[in-house]
Amino acid sequence: MRILGIESSCDETGVALVDASGSATPRLLGHALHSQIEMHQAYGGVVPELASRDHIRRVLPLTDAVLAQAGLPLSAVDAVAYTRGPGLAGALLVGSGVACALGFALDKPVIGVHHLEGHLLSPFLSADPPEFPFVALLVSGGHSQLMRVDGVGRYELLGETIDDAAGEAFDKSAKLLGLPYPGGPALSRLAVQGDAQAYKFPRPLLHSGDLDFSFAGLKTAVLTQVKRLAHASLDGPATLHLADPLSAQQKADVAASVQAAIVEVLVKKSFMAIRQTGLRRLVVAGGVGANALLREQLGAACAKAGVRVHYPELHLCTDNGAMIALAGGMRVQAGLADGDAFDGAYRFDVKPRWPLSELGPAVLPA
Ligand code: KG4
Ligand code: ZN
């Protein structure tokens, strides 16, 4: 059973092929990605219409590249998985349209995959795959959630952000510092040269007793701090960017301090979830999972507590087609892929808003 996966929910076009034969964890046969970061950088963020058009340009050449890597013809594909949502509607429609067209041409089923399920399962492609059940910390540009995962399609939401996601907190803080989009990687690179103790930013909801997050206040605190520092050294007219009057060291100190605040909250809440569920495994997925400080601190805390922590391979932390092909494959293996109720009809349906909690019980076996 070979599954082609197509990801096009935001600013990355990803295509991959997995072998999901039998019950063994699906194996990656080929994987290709085109990131649109450079194209969107001029605008300081993702321009949805440009994203859709670029997905159209990239998706078929990437598919050819994946098949060439695998040394297989298109006819070797047994099913096509695509990201059905959540994400940008126009961007999602490209993946859905191409998946349906390929499925129709090959007379093979298509599987609509939840993007976050892809992230959640992505560590199964790593050299150190997890076992169910586990606690998942899902931290991407649009989501910050803690989940109990008992199996494929069996997801219980333990807590989530009540406002901004962790990735958004990285991105917005980075923007305030005048760093290029996407802010997370840029901010964490700058933070290496900074002092994390320099500024005391809030740790929102750290003592709320529940597993929810809130990161919107952090952005305001960073704005206030940057304004204060800018004013302190501003002796001329208003400059181009708010952070321009800051010294390189001040910027690095702000970056390190805000990163420390976000990471501390993520680590402590993950451990609260571990305690609450009694589970001894933690999976970290989504773009923010690539953050080196988060990995370092979670690694140290988990080693101390005897908890196993699993990550996707670094290059599969951010959006990619491999996680979509994998989730499609694991759904087929679990007998859950008929969420699409494949009946020979190809539907161009996407779900730009689609809570993962809607996926769980709806597809559980009777
Ligand atoms: O999972 P992802 O690629 O896309 C979504 O599904 O949203 O996550 C993108 C997010 C962005 O907010 C980006 O700034 C953040 O992940 N990110 C990072 C790092 N790499 C990506 N944040 C902090 N440190 C990083 N190294
Ligand atoms: Zn994502």
Coordinates of C-alpha atoms and ligand atoms in Angstrom, one line a residue:
M1 CA 0.0 0.0 0.0
R2 CA 1.8 3.1 -1.2
I3 CA 0.3 6.5 -0.2
L4 CA 1.2 9.8 -1.9
G5 CA 0.7 12.7 0.5
I6 CA 0.2 16.3 -0.5
E7 CA 0.5 19.3 1.9
S8 CA -0.6 22.8 0.8
S9 CA -2.3 24.3 3.8
C10 CA -0.1 27.4 4.1
D11 CA 3.3 28.4 2.7
E12 CA 5.0 25.1 2.0
T13 CA 4.2 22.7 -0.8
G14 CA 5.1 19.3 0.3
V15 CA 4.8 15.9 -1.5
A16 CA 5.9 12.5 -0.2
L17 CA 5.4 8.8 -0.8
V18 CA 5.1 6.3 2.1
D19 CA 4.9 2.5 2.1
A20 CA 2.1 1.6 4.5
S21 CA 2.0 -2.1 3.8
G22 CA 0.9 -4.4 6.6
S23 CA 0.8 -3.0 10.1
A24 CA 4.4 -1.8 10.4
T25 CA 4.9 1.9 10.8
P26 CA 4.8 3.5 7.3
R27 CA 8.2 4.0 5.7
L28 CA 9.2 7.1 3.8
L29 CA 10.0 6.3 0.1
G30 CA 10.4 9.8 -1.2
H31 CA 9.9 13.4 0.0
A32 CA 10.1 16.8 -1.6
L33 CA 9.3 20.3 -0.4
H34 CA 9.2 23.8 -1.7
S35 CA 9.1 26.6 0.9
Q36 CA 7.6 29.9 -0.1
I37 CA 9.3 31.8 2.7
E38 CA 11.4 33.9 0.3
M39 CA 8.4 34.9 -1.7
H40 CA 6.4 36.0 1.3
Q41 CA 9.3 37.7 3.1
A42 CA 8.9 40.9 1.1
Y43 CA 5.4 41.3 2.6
G44 CA 6.4 40.4 6.2
G45 CA 3.9 37.4 6.2
V46 CA 2.0 35.0 4.1
V47 CA -0.1 36.5 1.2
P48 CA -2.8 33.8 0.7
E49 CA -3.4 34.4 -3.0
L50 CA 0.3 34.2 -3.8
A51 CA 0.5 31.1 -1.7
S52 CA -2.3 29.4 -3.7
R53 CA -0.7 30.3 -7.1
D54 CA 2.7 29.0 -6.0
H55 CA 1.3 25.7 -4.8
I56 CA -0.2 25.3 -8.3
R57 CA 3.2 25.8 -9.9
R58 CA 5.1 23.5 -7.5
V59 CA 2.9 20.5 -6.7
L60 CA 3.3 18.4 -9.9
P61 CA 7.0 18.9 -10.4
L62 CA 7.4 18.0 -6.7
T63 CA 5.3 14.9 -7.3
D64 CA 7.6 13.9 -10.2
A65 CA 10.6 14.4 -8.0
V66 CA 9.2 12.2 -5.3
L67 CA 8.4 9.4 -7.7
A68 CA 11.8 9.7 -9.2
Q69 CA 13.4 9.4 -5.7
A70 CA 11.3 6.3 -5.0
G71 CA 12.1 4.9 -8.4
L72 CA 8.4 4.2 -9.0
P73 CA 5.8 5.2 -11.6
L74 CA 2.7 7.2 -10.7
S75 CA 0.7 4.0 -11.3
A76 CA 2.4 2.5 -8.2
V77 CA 0.4 4.9 -6.0
D78 CA -2.5 3.1 -4.2
A79 CA -4.1 6.1 -2.5
V80 CA -3.6 9.9 -2.4
A81 CA -3.7 11.7 0.9
Y82 CA -4.0 15.5 1.1
T83 CA -4.4 18.1 3.8
R84 CA -8.1 18.9 4.0
G85 CA -7.6 21.5 6.7
P86 CA -7.2 23.6 8.8
G87 CA -5.4 26.2 6.7
L88 CA -5.8 28.8 4.0
A89 CA -8.9 27.9 1.9
G90 CA -7.4 28.7 -1.5
A91 CA -4.1 26.9 -0.7
L92 CA -5.9 23.8 0.6
L93 CA -8.1 23.7 -2.6
V94 CA -4.9 23.3 -4.7
G95 CA -3.9 20.1 -2.7
S96 CA -7.4 18.8 -2.7
G97 CA -7.9 19.5 -6.4
V98 CA -4.7 17.8 -7.4
A99 CA -5.3 14.8 -5.1
C100 CA -8.8 14.3 -6.5
A101 CA -7.5 14.6 -10.1
L102 CA -4.7 12.1 -9.5
G103 CA -7.1 9.8 -7.7
F104 CA -9.6 10.0 -10.5
A105 CA -7.0 9.4 -13.2
L106 CA -5.6 6.4 -11.3
D107 CA -9.0 5.2 -10.1
K108 CA -7.6 5.2 -6.5
P109 CA -9.1 6.6 -3.3
V110 CA -8.3 9.9 -1.8
I111 CA -7.9 10.5 1.9
G112 CA -8.5 14.0 3.5
V113 CA -6.0 14.4 6.3
H114 CA -6.2 16.8 9.3
H115 CA -3.0 18.9 9.2
L116 CA -2.5 18.7 13.0
E117 CA -2.9 14.9 12.9
G118 CA 0.0 15.0 10.4
H119 CA 2.1 17.0 12.9
L120 CA 1.0 14.8 15.8
L121 CA 2.0 11.5 14.1
S122 CA 5.2 12.9 12.4
P123 CA 7.6 11.5 15.1
F124 CA 6.6 8.0 13.8
L125 CA 8.9 8.7 10.9
S126 CA 11.9 9.4 13.2
A127 CA 14.7 7.0 14.1
D128 CA 13.1 6.9 17.6
P129 CA 9.4 6.6 17.1
P130 CA 7.0 6.7 20.1
E131 CA 4.5 4.2 21.2
F132 CA 0.9 4.9 22.1
P133 CA -0.3 6.3 24.5
F134 CA 1.5 9.6 24.9
V135 CA 1.0 13.3 25.8
A136 CA 1.5 15.5 22.7
L137 CA 2.6 19.1 22.8
L138 CA 1.5 20.5 19.5
V139 CA 3.0 23.9 18.9
S140 CA 2.7 25.4 15.4
G141 CA 2.1 28.9 14.0
G142 CA -1.6 28.6 14.5
H143 CA -2.0 26.1 17.4
S144 CA -0.8 25.4 20.9
Q145 CA -2.4 22.4 22.3
L146 CA -1.7 19.6 24.8
M147 CA -3.3 16.4 23.9
R148 CA -3.7 12.8 25.2
V149 CA -3.1 10.5 22.3
D150 CA -4.3 6.9 22.8
G151 CA -4.0 5.8 19.1
V152 CA -4.6 6.9 15.6
G153 CA -7.8 9.1 15.7
R154 CA -8.0 8.9 19.5
Y155 CA -7.2 12.4 20.6
E156 CA -8.3 14.1 23.8
L157 CA -7.7 17.8 24.1
L158 CA -6.2 18.5 27.5
G159 CA -5.6 22.2 27.1
E160 CA -5.0 24.9 24.4
T161 CA -4.3 28.5 23.9
I162 CA -7.0 30.9 24.7
D163 CA -5.5 33.5 22.3
D164 CA -2.3 33.5 20.3
A165 CA -0.3 30.3 19.6
A166 CA 3.3 29.9 20.7
G167 CA 4.5 30.2 17.1
E168 CA 2.5 33.5 16.8
A169 CA 4.2 34.8 20.0
F170 CA 7.6 34.0 18.4
D171 CA 6.5 35.6 15.1
K172 CA 5.0 38.7 16.6
S173 CA 7.9 39.3 19.0
A174 CA 10.3 38.9 16.1
K175 CA 8.4 41.4 14.0
L176 CA 8.6 43.9 16.9
L177 CA 12.4 43.4 16.9
G178 CA 12.5 44.1 13.1
L179 CA 13.4 40.5 12.3
P180 CA 12.3 38.9 9.0
Y181 CA 9.3 36.5 8.6
P182 CA 9.1 33.7 9.8
G183 CA 10.1 35.1 13.1
G184 CA 10.5 31.9 15.2
P185 CA 13.8 30.7 13.7
A186 CA 15.2 34.3 13.4
L187 CA 14.3 35.1 17.0
S188 CA 15.9 31.9 18.3
R189 CA 19.1 32.5 16.4
L190 CA 19.3 36.1 17.8
A191 CA 18.6 34.8 21.3
V192 CA 21.8 32.8 21.3
Q193 CA 23.7 36.1 21.8
G194 CA 21.4 37.5 24.4
D195 CA 20.8 37.3 28.2
A196 CA 17.6 35.5 29.0
Q197 CA 17.5 37.2 32.4
A198 CA 17.8 40.7 31.0
Y199 CA 14.0 41.4 31.0
K200 CA 11.4 39.7 33.0
F201 CA 8.5 38.9 30.7
P202 CA 5.3 37.4 32.0
R203 CA 4.7 33.6 32.1
P204 CA 1.0 33.7 31.3
L205 CA -1.3 31.2 33.0
L206 CA 1.7 29.4 34.5
H207 CA -0.2 29.0 37.8
S208 CA -3.7 28.8 36.4
G209 CA -4.0 25.1 37.5
D210 CA -5.3 24.1 34.1
L211 CA -3.4 23.2 30.9
D212 CA -4.4 26.2 28.8
F213 CA -2.0 28.7 27.4
S214 CA -2.2 32.4 26.7
F215 CA 0.5 34.2 24.7
A216 CA -1.2 37.5 23.6
G217 CA -0.1 39.4 26.7
L218 CA 3.5 38.5 26.0
K219 CA 3.4 40.4 22.7
T220 CA 2.2 43.5 24.5
A221 CA 4.9 43.1 27.2
V222 CA 7.5 42.9 24.4
L223 CA 6.1 46.0 22.7
T224 CA 6.2 47.9 25.9
Q225 CA 9.8 46.9 26.6
V226 CA 10.9 47.7 23.0
K227 CA 9.2 51.1 23.2
R228 CA 10.9 51.8 26.5
L229 CA 14.3 50.9 25.2
A230 CA 13.8 52.8 22.0
H231 CA 12.8 55.9 23.8
A232 CA 15.8 55.7 26.1
S233 CA 18.2 56.0 23.3
L234 CA 16.2 58.0 20.8
D235 CA 17.7 61.4 20.2
G236 CA 16.6 62.0 16.7
P237 CA 13.3 62.0 14.8
A238 CA 11.1 58.9 14.6
T239 CA 13.0 56.1 12.9
L240 CA 11.9 53.6 10.3
H241 CA 11.3 50.7 12.7
L242 CA 10.4 50.8 16.3
A243 CA 13.4 48.6 17.3
D244 CA 16.0 50.5 15.2
P245 CA 17.3 52.6 18.1
L246 CA 18.0 49.4 20.1
S247 CA 21.6 48.2 20.2
A248 CA 22.3 44.7 18.8
Q249 CA 22.8 43.5 22.4
Q250 CA 19.4 45.0 23.6
K251 CA 17.7 43.2 20.7
A252 CA 19.4 39.9 21.5
D253 CA 18.5 40.3 25.2
V254 CA 14.8 40.9 24.4
A255 CA 14.9 37.9 22.0
A256 CA 16.5 35.6 24.7
S257 CA 14.1 36.9 27.4
V258 CA 10.9 36.3 25.4
Q259 CA 12.1 32.9 24.2
A260 CA 12.8 31.9 27.8
A261 CA 9.3 33.0 28.8
I262 CA 7.6 31.0 26.0
V263 CA 9.7 27.9 26.6
E264 CA 9.3 27.9 30.4
V265 CA 5.5 27.9 30.0
L266 CA 5.6 25.2 27.4
V267 CA 7.9 23.0 29.5
K268 CA 6.0 23.4 32.7
K269 CA 2.5 22.9 31.2
S270 CA 3.8 19.8 29.4
F271 CA 4.9 18.4 32.7
M272 CA 1.6 19.2 34.3
A273 CA -0.1 17.2 31.6
I274 CA 2.4 14.3 32.2
R275 CA 1.5 14.4 35.9
Q276 CA -2.2 14.7 35.3
T277 CA -2.4 11.8 32.8
G278 CA 0.2 9.6 34.5
L279 CA 1.6 8.9 31.0
R280 CA 5.4 8.6 30.7
R281 CA 5.8 9.6 27.1
L282 CA 5.8 13.0 25.5
V283 CA 5.7 13.9 21.8
V284 CA 6.5 17.4 20.6
A285 CA 5.4 18.4 17.2
G286 CA 4.7 21.5 15.0
G287 CA 7.1 24.2 13.9
V288 CA 8.0 25.5 17.3
G289 CA 9.2 21.9 18.1
A290 CA 12.3 22.8 16.1
N291 CA 13.3 25.3 18.8
A292 CA 16.6 24.4 20.2
L293 CA 16.0 25.8 23.7
L294 CA 12.6 24.0 24.0
R295 CA 14.3 20.7 23.0
E296 CA 17.2 21.3 25.5
Q297 CA 14.9 22.2 28.4
L298 CA 12.4 19.5 27.7
G299 CA 15.2 17.0 27.2
A300 CA 16.7 17.8 30.6
A301 CA 13.3 17.8 32.4
C302 CA 12.3 14.5 30.8
A303 CA 15.6 12.8 31.6
K304 CA 15.3 13.9 35.2
A305 CA 11.7 12.7 35.5
G306 CA 12.2 9.4 33.6
V307 CA 9.9 10.5 30.8
R308 CA 10.6 9.6 27.2
V309 CA 10.4 12.5 24.8
H310 CA 10.0 12.1 21.0
Y311 CA 10.4 14.6 18.2
P312 CA 10.0 14.5 14.5
E313 CA 13.2 14.7 12.5
L314 CA 14.2 18.3 12.5
H315 CA 13.4 18.8 8.8
L316 CA 9.9 17.3 9.4
C317 CA 9.0 19.7 12.2
T318 CA 7.6 22.4 10.0
D319 CA 5.0 21.7 7.3
N320 CA 5.8 18.9 4.9
G321 CA 4.1 16.2 2.7
A322 CA 5.7 13.3 4.6
M323 CA 3.5 13.8 7.7
I324 CA 0.4 13.9 5.5
A325 CA 1.3 10.7 3.6
L326 CA 2.1 9.1 7.0
A327 CA -1.2 10.1 8.6
G328 CA -3.0 8.8 5.5
G329 CA -1.2 5.6 5.8
M330 CA -1.7 5.2 9.5
R331 CA -5.4 5.9 9.0
V332 CA -5.7 3.2 6.4
Q333 CA -3.9 0.8 8.7
A334 CA -6.2 1.6 11.6
G335 CA -9.3 1.2 9.3
L336 CA -10.1 4.8 9.7
A337 CA -9.4 6.1 6.3
D338 CA -13.0 5.7 5.3
G339 CA -13.6 8.9 7.1
D340 CA -13.8 10.0 3.5
A341 CA -16.3 7.2 2.8
F342 CA -14.7 6.6 -0.6
D343 CA -17.5 5.8 -3.0
G344 CA -15.9 6.7 -6.3
A345 CA -16.9 10.3 -5.9
Y346 CA -14.1 12.9 -5.6
R347 CA -15.1 15.8 -3.5
F348 CA -13.1 19.1 -3.6
D349 CA -13.9 19.7 0.0
V350 CA -11.6 21.5 2.4
K351 CA -12.0 22.6 6.0
P352 CA -10.2 25.9 6.6
R353 CA -11.4 25.7 10.2
W354 CA -11.4 22.2 11.6
P355 CA -10.8 21.5 15.3
L356 CA -8.9 18.3 15.9
S357 CA -11.4 17.4 18.6
E358 CA -14.0 16.9 15.8
L359 CA -11.8 14.3 14.2
G360 CA -11.5 12.1 17.3
P361 CA -14.8 10.5 18.3
A362 CA -16.3 10.9 14.8
V363 CA -13.9 8.3 13.3
L364 CA -13.5 5.9 16.2
P365 CA -14.3 2.4 15.3
A366 CA -17.7 1.3 16.7
Ligands
KG4_1 O1 4.0 23.8 12.0 P1 4.4 25.0 11.2 O2 5.4 24.8 10.2 O3 3.2 25.7 10.5 C1 1.9 25.7 11.0 O4 1.2 24.7 10.9 O5 1.6 26.8 11.6 O6 4.8 26.1 12.3 C2 5.3 27.4 11.9 C3 5.6 28.1 13.2 C4 6.0 29.6 12.9 O7 5.3 30.4 13.9 C5 7.5 29.6 13.1 O8 8.0 30.9 13.5 C6 7.7 28.6 14.2 O9 6.8 27.5 13.8 N1 9.0 28.1 14.3 C7 9.9 28.3 15.3 C8 11.1 27.7 15.0 N2 11.0 27.1 13.7 C9 9.7 27.4 13.3 N3 9.7 28.9 16.5 C10 10.7 28.9 17.3 N4 11.9 28.4 17.1 C11 12.2 27.7 15.9 N5 13.4 27.2 15.7
ZN2 ZN 1.8 23.0 10.4

